[in-house]
Short mmCIF file of C-alpha atoms in Angstrom, two decimals:
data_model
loop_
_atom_site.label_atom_id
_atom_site.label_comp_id
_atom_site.label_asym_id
_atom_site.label_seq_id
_atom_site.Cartn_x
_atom_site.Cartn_y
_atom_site.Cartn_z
CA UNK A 1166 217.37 104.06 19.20
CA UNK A 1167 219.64 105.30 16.44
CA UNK A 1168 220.08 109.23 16.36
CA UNK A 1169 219.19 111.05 13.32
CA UNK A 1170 221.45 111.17 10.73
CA UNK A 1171 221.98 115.21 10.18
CA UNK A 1172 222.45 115.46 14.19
CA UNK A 1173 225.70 112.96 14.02
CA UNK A 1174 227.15 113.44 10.41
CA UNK A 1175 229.68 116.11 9.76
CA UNK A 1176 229.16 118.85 7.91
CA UNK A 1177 231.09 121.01 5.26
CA UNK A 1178 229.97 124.26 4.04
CA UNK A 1179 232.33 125.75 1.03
CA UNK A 1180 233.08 129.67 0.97
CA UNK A 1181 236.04 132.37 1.43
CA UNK A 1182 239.99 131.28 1.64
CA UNK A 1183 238.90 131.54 5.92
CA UNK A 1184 238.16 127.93 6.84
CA UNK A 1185 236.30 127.31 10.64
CA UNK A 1186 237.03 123.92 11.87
CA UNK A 1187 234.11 123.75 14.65
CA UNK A 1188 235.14 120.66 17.13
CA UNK A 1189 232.36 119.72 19.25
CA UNK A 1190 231.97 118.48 22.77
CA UNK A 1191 233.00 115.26 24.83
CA UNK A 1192 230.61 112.50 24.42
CA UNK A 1193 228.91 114.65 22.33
CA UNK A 1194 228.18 115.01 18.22
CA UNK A 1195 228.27 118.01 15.23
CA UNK A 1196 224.92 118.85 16.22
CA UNK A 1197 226.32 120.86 18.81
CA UNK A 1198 228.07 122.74 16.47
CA UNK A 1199 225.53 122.93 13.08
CA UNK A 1200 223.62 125.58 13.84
CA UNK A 1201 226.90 127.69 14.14
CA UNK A 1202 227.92 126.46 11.19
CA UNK A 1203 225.23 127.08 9.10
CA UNK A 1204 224.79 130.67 10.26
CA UNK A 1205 229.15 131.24 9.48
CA UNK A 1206 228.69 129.69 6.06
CA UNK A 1207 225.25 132.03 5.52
CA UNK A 1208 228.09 134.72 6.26
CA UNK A 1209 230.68 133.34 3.49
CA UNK A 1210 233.25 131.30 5.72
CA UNK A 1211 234.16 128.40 4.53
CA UNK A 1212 232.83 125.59 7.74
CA UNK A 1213 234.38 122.27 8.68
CA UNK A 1214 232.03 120.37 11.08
CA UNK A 1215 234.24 117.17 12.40
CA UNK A 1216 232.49 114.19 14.25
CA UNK A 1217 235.28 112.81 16.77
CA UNK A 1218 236.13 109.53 16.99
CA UNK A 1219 233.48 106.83 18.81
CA UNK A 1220 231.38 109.92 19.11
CA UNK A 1221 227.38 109.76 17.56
CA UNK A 1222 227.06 106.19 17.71
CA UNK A 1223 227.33 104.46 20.97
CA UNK A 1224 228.94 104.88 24.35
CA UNK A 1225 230.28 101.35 23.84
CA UNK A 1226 232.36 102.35 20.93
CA UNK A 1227 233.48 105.74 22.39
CA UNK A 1228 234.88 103.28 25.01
CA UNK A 1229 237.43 102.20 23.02
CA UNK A 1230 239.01 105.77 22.18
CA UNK A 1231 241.02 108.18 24.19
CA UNK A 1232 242.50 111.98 23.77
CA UNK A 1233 244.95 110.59 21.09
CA UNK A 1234 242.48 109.89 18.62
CA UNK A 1235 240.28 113.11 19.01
CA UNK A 1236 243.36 114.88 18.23
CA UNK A 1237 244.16 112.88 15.06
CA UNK A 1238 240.65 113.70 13.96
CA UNK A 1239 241.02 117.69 14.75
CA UNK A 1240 244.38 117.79 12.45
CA UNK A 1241 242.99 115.76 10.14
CA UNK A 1242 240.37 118.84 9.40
CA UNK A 1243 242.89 121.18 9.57
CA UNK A 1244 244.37 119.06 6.73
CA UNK A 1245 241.21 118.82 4.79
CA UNK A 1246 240.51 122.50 5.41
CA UNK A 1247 244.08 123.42 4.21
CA UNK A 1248 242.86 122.33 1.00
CA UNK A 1249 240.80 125.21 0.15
CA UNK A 1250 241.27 127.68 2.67
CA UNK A 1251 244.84 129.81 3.11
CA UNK A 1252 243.57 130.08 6.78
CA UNK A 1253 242.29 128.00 9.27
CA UNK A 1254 240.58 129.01 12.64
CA UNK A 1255 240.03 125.98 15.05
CA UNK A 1256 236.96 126.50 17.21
CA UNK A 1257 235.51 124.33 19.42
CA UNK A 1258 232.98 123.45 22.67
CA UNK A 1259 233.98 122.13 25.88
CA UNK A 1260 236.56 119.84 24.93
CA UNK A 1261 236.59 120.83 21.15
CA UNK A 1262 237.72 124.02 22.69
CA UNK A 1263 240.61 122.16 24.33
CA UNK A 1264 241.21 120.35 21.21
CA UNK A 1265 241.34 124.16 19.18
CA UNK A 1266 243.69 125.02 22.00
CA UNK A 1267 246.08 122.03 21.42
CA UNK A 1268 246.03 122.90 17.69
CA UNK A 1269 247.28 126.27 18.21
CA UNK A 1270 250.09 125.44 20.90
CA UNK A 1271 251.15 123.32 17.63
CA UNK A 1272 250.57 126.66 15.61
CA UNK A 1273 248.49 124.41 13.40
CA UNK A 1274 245.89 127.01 13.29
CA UNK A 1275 246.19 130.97 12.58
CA UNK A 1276 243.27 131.88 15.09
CA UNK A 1277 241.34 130.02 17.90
CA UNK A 1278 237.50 130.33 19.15
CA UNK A 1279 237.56 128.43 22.71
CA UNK A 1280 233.58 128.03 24.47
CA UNK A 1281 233.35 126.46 27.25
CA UNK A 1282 237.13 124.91 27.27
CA UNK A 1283 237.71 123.03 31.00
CA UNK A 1284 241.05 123.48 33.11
CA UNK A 1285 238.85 122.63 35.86
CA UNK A 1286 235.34 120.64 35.67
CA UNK A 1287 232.80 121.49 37.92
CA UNK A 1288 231.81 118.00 39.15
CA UNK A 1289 234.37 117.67 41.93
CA UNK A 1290 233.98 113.80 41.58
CA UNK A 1291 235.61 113.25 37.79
CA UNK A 1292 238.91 113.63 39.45
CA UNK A 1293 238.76 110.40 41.36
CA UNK A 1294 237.01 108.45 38.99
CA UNK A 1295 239.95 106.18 38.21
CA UNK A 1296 239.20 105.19 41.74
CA UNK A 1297 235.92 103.60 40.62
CA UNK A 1298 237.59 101.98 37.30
CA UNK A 1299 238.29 98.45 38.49
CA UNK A 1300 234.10 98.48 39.30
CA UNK A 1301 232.82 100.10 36.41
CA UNK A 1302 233.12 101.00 33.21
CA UNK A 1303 231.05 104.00 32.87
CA UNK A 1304 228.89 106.30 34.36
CA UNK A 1305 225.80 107.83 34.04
CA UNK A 1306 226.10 111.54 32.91
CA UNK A 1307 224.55 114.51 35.13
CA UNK A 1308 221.81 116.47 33.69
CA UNK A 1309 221.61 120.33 33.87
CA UNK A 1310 218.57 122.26 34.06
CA UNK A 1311 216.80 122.40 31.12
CA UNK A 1312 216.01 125.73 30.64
CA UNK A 1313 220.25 126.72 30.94
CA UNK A 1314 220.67 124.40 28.04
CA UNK A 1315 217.65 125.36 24.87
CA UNK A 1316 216.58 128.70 24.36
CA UNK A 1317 213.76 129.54 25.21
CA UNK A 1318 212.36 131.55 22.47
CA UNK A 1319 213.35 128.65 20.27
CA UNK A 1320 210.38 127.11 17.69
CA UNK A 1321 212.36 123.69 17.66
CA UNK A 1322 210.14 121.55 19.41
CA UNK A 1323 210.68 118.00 21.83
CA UNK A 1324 210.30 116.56 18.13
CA UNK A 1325 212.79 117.76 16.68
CA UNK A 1326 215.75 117.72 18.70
CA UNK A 1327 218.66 119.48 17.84
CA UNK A 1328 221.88 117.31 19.96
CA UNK A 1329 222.70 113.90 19.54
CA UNK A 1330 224.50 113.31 22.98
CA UNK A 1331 225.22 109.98 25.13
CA UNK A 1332 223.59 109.43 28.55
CA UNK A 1333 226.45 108.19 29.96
CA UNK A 1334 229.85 108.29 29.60
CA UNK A 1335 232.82 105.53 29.79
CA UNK A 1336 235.49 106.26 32.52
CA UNK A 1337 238.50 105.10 30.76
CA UNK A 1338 237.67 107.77 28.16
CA UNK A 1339 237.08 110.13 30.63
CA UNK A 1340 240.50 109.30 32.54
CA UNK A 1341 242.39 110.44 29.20
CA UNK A 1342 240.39 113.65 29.04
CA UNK A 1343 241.12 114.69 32.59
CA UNK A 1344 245.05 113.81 31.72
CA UNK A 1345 244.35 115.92 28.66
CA UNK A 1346 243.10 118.77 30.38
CA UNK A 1347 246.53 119.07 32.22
CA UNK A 1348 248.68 118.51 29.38
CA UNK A 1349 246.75 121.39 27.06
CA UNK A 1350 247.46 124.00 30.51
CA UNK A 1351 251.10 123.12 30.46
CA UNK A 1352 250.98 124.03 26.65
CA UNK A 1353 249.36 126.96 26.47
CA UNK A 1354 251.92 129.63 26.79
CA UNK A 1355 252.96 128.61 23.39
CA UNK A 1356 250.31 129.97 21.99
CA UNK A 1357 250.96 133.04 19.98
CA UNK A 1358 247.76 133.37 17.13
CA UNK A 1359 244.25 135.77 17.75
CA UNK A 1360 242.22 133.68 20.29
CA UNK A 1361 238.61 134.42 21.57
CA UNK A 1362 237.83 132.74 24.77
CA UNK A 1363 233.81 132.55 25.44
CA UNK A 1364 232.83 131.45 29.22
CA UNK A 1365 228.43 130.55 30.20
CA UNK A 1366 227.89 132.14 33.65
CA UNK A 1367 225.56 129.01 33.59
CA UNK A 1368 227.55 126.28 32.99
CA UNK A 1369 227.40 123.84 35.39
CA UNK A 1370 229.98 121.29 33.40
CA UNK A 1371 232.63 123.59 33.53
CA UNK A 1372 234.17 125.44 36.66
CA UNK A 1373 233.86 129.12 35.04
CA UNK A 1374 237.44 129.76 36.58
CA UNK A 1375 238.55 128.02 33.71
CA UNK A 1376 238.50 130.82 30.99
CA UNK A 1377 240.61 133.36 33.25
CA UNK A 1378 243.18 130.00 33.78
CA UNK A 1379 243.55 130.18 29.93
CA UNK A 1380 243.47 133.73 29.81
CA UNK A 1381 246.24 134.07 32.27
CA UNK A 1382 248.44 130.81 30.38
CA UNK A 1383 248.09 132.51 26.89
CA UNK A 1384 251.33 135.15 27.45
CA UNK A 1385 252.01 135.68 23.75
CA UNK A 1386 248.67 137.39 23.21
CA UNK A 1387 246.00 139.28 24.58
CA UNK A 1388 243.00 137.18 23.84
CA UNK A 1389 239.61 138.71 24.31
CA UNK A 1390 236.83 136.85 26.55
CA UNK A 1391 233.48 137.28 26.76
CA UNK A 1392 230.80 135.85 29.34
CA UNK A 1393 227.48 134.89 28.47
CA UNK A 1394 225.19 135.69 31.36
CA UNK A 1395 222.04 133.43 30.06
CA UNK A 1396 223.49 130.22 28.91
CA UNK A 1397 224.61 127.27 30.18
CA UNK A 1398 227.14 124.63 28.74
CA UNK A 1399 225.85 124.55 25.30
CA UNK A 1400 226.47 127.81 24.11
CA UNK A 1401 226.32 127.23 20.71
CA UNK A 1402 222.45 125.99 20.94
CA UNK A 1403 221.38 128.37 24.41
CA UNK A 1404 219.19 131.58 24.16
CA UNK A 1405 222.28 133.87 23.25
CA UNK A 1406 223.59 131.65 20.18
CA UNK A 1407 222.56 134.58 17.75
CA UNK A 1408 224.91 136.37 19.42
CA UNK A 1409 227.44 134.10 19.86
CA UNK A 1410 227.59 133.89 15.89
CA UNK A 1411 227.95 137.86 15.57
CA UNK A 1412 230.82 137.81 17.66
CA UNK A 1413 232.77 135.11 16.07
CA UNK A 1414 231.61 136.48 13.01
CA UNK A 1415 233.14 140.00 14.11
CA UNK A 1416 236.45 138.20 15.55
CA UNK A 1417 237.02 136.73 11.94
CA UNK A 1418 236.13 140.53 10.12
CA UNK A 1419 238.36 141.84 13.23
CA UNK A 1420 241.75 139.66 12.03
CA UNK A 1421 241.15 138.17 8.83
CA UNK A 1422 243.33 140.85 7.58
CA UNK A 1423 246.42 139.55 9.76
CA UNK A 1424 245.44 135.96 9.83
#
């Protein structure tokens, strides 16, 4: 079945000389990211929603990309933001958070929003899975509760879904984002911009210890972190995204006038 077309398209949204480039997930698609957007842009900032390479169509095709590509696609936003926008914040879930975090040890971006980023995942397992290469080529991806993942109050029915994401997930692309994950650590005490680092108590993709691991690598600045007590991996659509958009909305108000 072929995903709706607004769930895997990008997404631009024009507004104020502050462009957001919002990165989404691994194996995932801009829907994770939309409803963010659209509530930033309803706020005046300009929005940049990028769909990553061999992500929104099939897992066959995501097969054939690795880390490389995914960050060719996040500095080719920067570059389109650049455009318009005299400033450009990279913010990102999950691994669009490590991809925001690779931008700014480039200091390709003057601010970062990291949700969800990994140092560590929480599925013991991905870290042998080149073990299981020569017999496979992908595997099937874990499901978290459902209630850690929509919110609850939400009026968006089984109908209407709002992620596009694959069931499973191929292990050579996998290998080159656990390879990533180390590289981005060893970078990260160069960066130097405004960061806000977001961690879901609930999250049961990412070891939580991660955000404190960034925290701790980040020695140029004092980013700020919040936890989220009531969502799990997909902050941007759990029962606390509301809030999640007031506080990026209040990081950009907070340093716009030194980005």
């Amino acid at each position: 079945m072929k995903p709706q077309k607004r769930l895997v398209d990008p997404f631009y949204f024009p507004g104020n000389p502050v462009g957001c480039l919002l990165i989404h997930g691994f194996s995932g698609s801009p829907s994770e990211m939309r409803y963010l957007g659209e509530r930033l842009a309803a706020l005046g900032w300009t929005v940049l929603g990028i769909r990553l390479s061999g992500h929104g169509t099939t897992p066959e095709e995501m097969a054939n990309t690795r880390w490389e590509d995914w960050v060719s696609d996040a500095e080719a936003g920067v570059t389109e933001l650049r455009k318009t926008c005299s400033k450009v914040i990279g913010m990102g879930l999950s691994m669009g958070g490590l991809l925001a975090l690779h931008l700014a040890t480039l200091d390709l971006v003057d601010g970062l929003v990291s949700m969800n980023s990994p140092m560590l995942l929480a599925d013991r397992r991905t870290r042998y899975v080149r073990l299981i290469r020569p017999f496979r080529k992908f595997v099937t991806k874990p499901k978290p509760p459902i209630t850690a993942q929509v919110p609850s109050d939400s009026r968006v029915t089984q109908l209407k879904p709002e992620r596009f994401v694959y069931d499973k997930i191929p292990i050579d692309s996998l290998i080159s984002l656990n390879k990533a994950i180390h590289k981005v650590r060893r970078e990260l005490k160069h960066i130097k911009c405004p960061a806000l680092l977001m961690q879901s108590r609930k999250d049961f993709t990412v070891d939580s210890a991660s955000v404190q691991m960034i925290r701790k690598y980040i020695q140029a600045c004092e980013p700020e972190v919040l936890y989220w007590e009531h969502s799990g991996h997909i902050l941007t659509l759990g029962t606390e995204r509301d809030e999640v958009v007031l506080k990026v909305h209040e990081f950009l108000q907070r340093y716009n006038k030194f980005l």
